[in-house]
């Protein structure tokens, strides 16, 4: 099958693209793609840029050009639950916006006319969770991913999100926007996010920087393991 893989940042995209087999680079302008084979599947990787608009446009253009059988969002996220530690992985059982309010008659986080919560693709989710039985160093957790256009380092803001979304495990700036786009196109979707910082520390910015300095390359092997072991159909 053809799997579209969307990353926000160059560091995330590059580590995956370097490992593709039979790789070729296509596209033009702001839309560039690394195509290649992995484990019997065709992967199309793209770097969308940071934030909800960039993520939605990047997902739509990927779907329009390549008609993937599914889409996976990879990268990092901030943890908002005490069960998580740095380098753990959160995969999206569900996804919601933490910065949307459309008024009475809508749930907090719901774009009017759309679901309040988007569901992750069950076969992709189950495959990800099955990797917990293979001896991986990182623990993979299924749960709610909350998305908004803010890089959040303030503990109070994180607490507010957790209060509004008690089931929330992680926050990022892209996943729910890609989920909404895939919902519109009818494409199965999963967010696969490595935890770069966690609740319970005073300086989230330093913890995030430490992750990129010492742990990022090792932890992205978990993402690679997930992608390389996917079946050839859902």
Coordinates of C-alpha atoms in Angstrom, one line a residue:
X1 CA 0.0 0.0 0.0
X2 CA 1.0 3.7 -0.3
X3 CA 1.5 5.4 3.1
X4 CA 1.7 9.2 3.3
X5 CA 4.0 10.3 6.1
X6 CA 3.8 13.9 7.3
X7 CA 6.4 15.6 9.5
X8 CA 6.4 19.2 10.6
X9 CA 10.1 19.8 11.0
X10 CA 13.2 19.2 8.9
X11 CA 14.9 17.2 11.7
X12 CA 11.9 14.8 11.8
X13 CA 11.6 14.5 8.1
X14 CA 15.3 14.0 7.4
X15 CA 15.8 11.1 9.8
X16 CA 13.1 9.2 8.0
X17 CA 14.0 10.1 4.4
X18 CA 17.6 9.0 4.8
X19 CA 16.5 5.4 5.4
X20 CA 14.2 5.0 2.4
X21 CA 15.1 2.4 -0.2
X22 CA 14.9 3.3 -3.9
X23 CA 14.4 6.9 -2.9
X24 CA 13.5 9.7 -5.3
X25 CA 12.7 13.3 -4.6
X26 CA 9.8 14.9 -6.4
X27 CA 7.5 17.9 -6.2
X28 CA 8.0 21.6 -6.6
X29 CA 8.0 24.9 -4.7
X30 CA 6.8 24.4 -1.1
X31 CA 5.7 20.9 -1.8
X32 CA 8.5 18.4 -1.9
X33 CA 8.3 14.6 -1.4
X34 CA 10.7 11.8 -0.8
X35 CA 9.3 8.6 -2.3
X36 CA 10.7 5.2 -1.6
X37 CA 10.1 1.6 -0.4
X38 CA 10.1 0.2 3.0
X39 CA 9.0 -3.3 4.1
X40 CA 7.0 -3.9 1.0
X41 CA 5.1 -0.6 1.2
X42 CA 5.5 2.6 -0.8
X43 CA 6.2 5.6 1.5
X44 CA 5.7 9.2 0.5
X45 CA 7.3 11.5 3.0
X46 CA 6.7 15.3 3.2
X47 CA 7.6 18.1 5.5
X48 CA 4.6 20.3 6.0
X49 CA 5.9 22.9 8.3
X50 CA 4.7 23.8 11.8
X51 CA 1.1 24.6 12.8
X52 CA -2.5 23.7 11.8
X53 CA -2.7 25.5 8.5
X54 CA 0.6 24.2 7.2
X55 CA -0.4 20.7 8.3
X56 CA -3.8 20.8 6.7
X57 CA -2.5 22.2 3.4
X58 CA 0.4 19.7 3.4
X59 CA -2.0 16.8 4.0
X60 CA -4.4 17.9 1.3
X61 CA -1.7 18.3 -1.3
X62 CA -0.2 14.9 -0.4
X63 CA -3.6 13.2 -0.7
X64 CA -4.3 15.0 -4.0
X65 CA -1.0 14.1 -5.6
X66 CA -0.5 10.6 -4.4
X67 CA -3.9 9.2 -3.2
X68 CA -2.3 7.3 -0.2
X69 CA -4.1 4.4 1.4
X70 CA -3.4 5.9 4.8
X71 CA -1.6 8.9 6.3
X72 CA 0.7 8.9 9.4
X73 CA 1.8 12.1 11.2
X74 CA 5.2 11.7 12.8
X75 CA 7.3 13.9 15.1
X76 CA 7.3 15.0 18.7
X77 CA 4.6 16.1 21.2
X78 CA 4.5 17.4 24.7
X79 CA 3.2 15.1 27.4
X80 CA 0.4 16.2 29.6
X81 CA -0.2 13.0 31.6
X82 CA 1.9 11.7 34.5
X83 CA 2.0 8.2 32.9
X84 CA 4.4 9.4 30.3
X85 CA 8.2 9.8 30.2
X86 CA 10.5 11.4 27.6
X87 CA 10.9 9.1 24.5
X88 CA 7.6 7.3 25.2
X89 CA 5.2 7.4 22.2
X90 CA 1.6 8.5 22.0
X91 CA -0.5 7.1 19.2
X92 CA -3.9 8.7 18.5
X93 CA -6.9 6.7 19.6
X94 CA -8.6 10.1 19.2
X95 CA -7.7 13.7 18.4
X96 CA -9.1 17.1 19.3
X97 CA -8.3 20.8 19.1
X98 CA -7.5 22.4 22.4
X99 CA -7.8 26.0 21.1
X100 CA -11.2 26.1 19.3
X101 CA -14.4 27.5 20.6
X102 CA -17.4 28.0 18.2
X103 CA -20.0 29.0 20.8
X104 CA -23.0 27.4 22.5
X105 CA -24.2 24.2 20.9
X106 CA -20.6 23.0 20.3
X107 CA -18.2 21.2 22.5
X108 CA -15.0 22.9 23.5
X109 CA -12.5 22.1 20.7
X110 CA -15.2 21.4 18.1
X111 CA -15.2 23.1 14.8
X112 CA -18.9 23.6 14.1
X113 CA -20.2 21.1 11.6
X114 CA -17.4 18.7 12.3
X115 CA -16.8 16.0 14.9
X116 CA -15.7 17.1 18.3
X117 CA -13.2 14.3 18.3
X118 CA -11.6 12.6 15.4
X119 CA -10.8 8.8 15.6
X120 CA -7.5 7.3 14.7
X121 CA -7.3 4.4 12.3
X122 CA -7.9 1.2 14.3
X123 CA -5.7 -1.2 12.4
X124 CA -2.8 1.3 12.4
X125 CA -3.4 1.9 16.2
X126 CA -3.5 -1.8 17.0
X127 CA -0.3 -2.4 15.0
X128 CA 1.5 0.4 16.9
X129 CA 0.4 -0.9 20.3
X130 CA 1.5 -4.5 19.4
X131 CA 5.1 -3.2 19.2
X132 CA 5.0 -3.0 23.0
X133 CA 5.5 -6.8 22.9
X134 CA 8.7 -6.7 20.8
X135 CA 11.2 -5.3 23.3
X136 CA 11.3 -1.7 22.2
X137 CA 13.0 0.7 24.6
X138 CA 10.1 3.2 24.2
X139 CA 6.7 2.5 25.6
X140 CA 3.7 3.2 23.2
X141 CA 0.5 4.6 24.7
X142 CA -2.8 4.9 22.9
X143 CA -4.9 8.0 23.8
X144 CA -6.1 11.5 23.0
X145 CA -3.8 13.9 21.2
X146 CA -4.7 17.6 21.6
X147 CA -3.7 20.1 18.9
X148 CA -3.4 23.9 18.9
X149 CA -1.3 26.7 17.4
X150 CA 0.8 27.2 20.5
X151 CA 4.2 25.9 21.6
X152 CA 3.3 25.5 25.3
X153 CA 5.9 25.6 28.0
X154 CA 3.8 27.2 30.8
X155 CA 2.6 24.7 33.4
X156 CA -0.6 26.6 34.0
X157 CA -1.6 26.3 30.3
X158 CA -0.8 22.6 30.3
X159 CA -3.0 22.2 33.4
X160 CA -5.9 24.0 31.7
X161 CA -5.7 21.7 28.7
X162 CA -5.6 18.6 30.9
X163 CA -8.6 20.0 32.8
X164 CA -10.6 20.5 29.6
X165 CA -9.5 17.2 28.2
X166 CA -8.9 14.8 31.1
X167 CA -8.2 11.9 28.7
X168 CA -5.5 13.9 26.9
X169 CA -2.1 12.4 26.8
X170 CA -0.1 14.8 24.6
X171 CA -0.2 18.2 22.9
X172 CA 1.1 19.1 19.4
X173 CA 0.6 21.7 16.7
X174 CA -0.5 19.6 13.7
X175 CA -2.2 16.2 14.3
X176 CA -5.9 17.2 14.7
X177 CA -5.6 19.4 11.6
X178 CA -4.3 16.5 9.6
X179 CA -7.0 14.3 11.1
X180 CA -9.7 16.8 10.0
X181 CA -8.3 16.9 6.5
X182 CA -8.2 13.1 6.3
X183 CA -11.8 13.0 7.6
X184 CA -12.8 15.2 4.7
X185 CA -11.0 13.0 2.1
X186 CA -12.0 9.7 3.7
X187 CA -8.4 8.6 4.3
X188 CA -7.4 6.5 7.4
X189 CA -5.1 8.5 9.7
X190 CA -2.9 7.9 12.7
X191 CA -0.7 10.3 14.7
X192 CA 2.5 8.7 16.0
X193 CA 4.2 11.1 18.3
X194 CA 7.4 10.8 20.5
X195 CA 7.2 12.6 23.8
X196 CA 9.8 15.3 24.1
X197 CA 8.9 16.8 27.4
X198 CA 6.6 15.9 30.3
X199 CA 4.5 17.3 33.1
X200 CA 6.0 17.7 36.5
X201 CA 9.1 19.6 35.5
X202 CA 9.7 23.3 36.0
X203 CA 11.5 24.1 32.7
X204 CA 9.8 22.5 29.7
X205 CA 11.9 24.5 27.3
X206 CA 15.1 23.0 28.7
X207 CA 13.7 19.5 28.7
X208 CA 12.6 19.9 25.1
X209 CA 16.1 21.1 24.1
X210 CA 17.7 18.2 26.0
X211 CA 15.6 15.8 24.0
X212 CA 16.8 17.1 20.7
X213 CA 20.4 17.2 22.0
X214 CA 20.7 13.6 23.3
X215 CA 17.6 11.4 22.6
X216 CA 16.0 12.3 19.3
X217 CA 17.9 10.0 16.9
X218 CA 17.5 7.0 19.2
X219 CA 13.8 7.6 19.8
X220 CA 13.1 8.0 16.1
X221 CA 14.1 4.4 15.5
X222 CA 10.8 3.6 17.2
X223 CA 9.0 5.5 14.4
X224 CA 11.0 3.6 11.8
X225 CA 10.2 0.3 13.4
X226 CA 6.5 1.1 13.3
X227 CA 6.6 2.1 9.6
X228 CA 8.9 -0.7 8.5
X229 CA 6.7 -3.4 10.0
X230 CA 3.3 -2.2 8.7
X231 CA 1.4 -4.8 6.7
X232 CA 0.8 -4.3 3.0
X233 CA -2.9 -3.6 3.5
X234 CA -5.2 -2.3 6.2

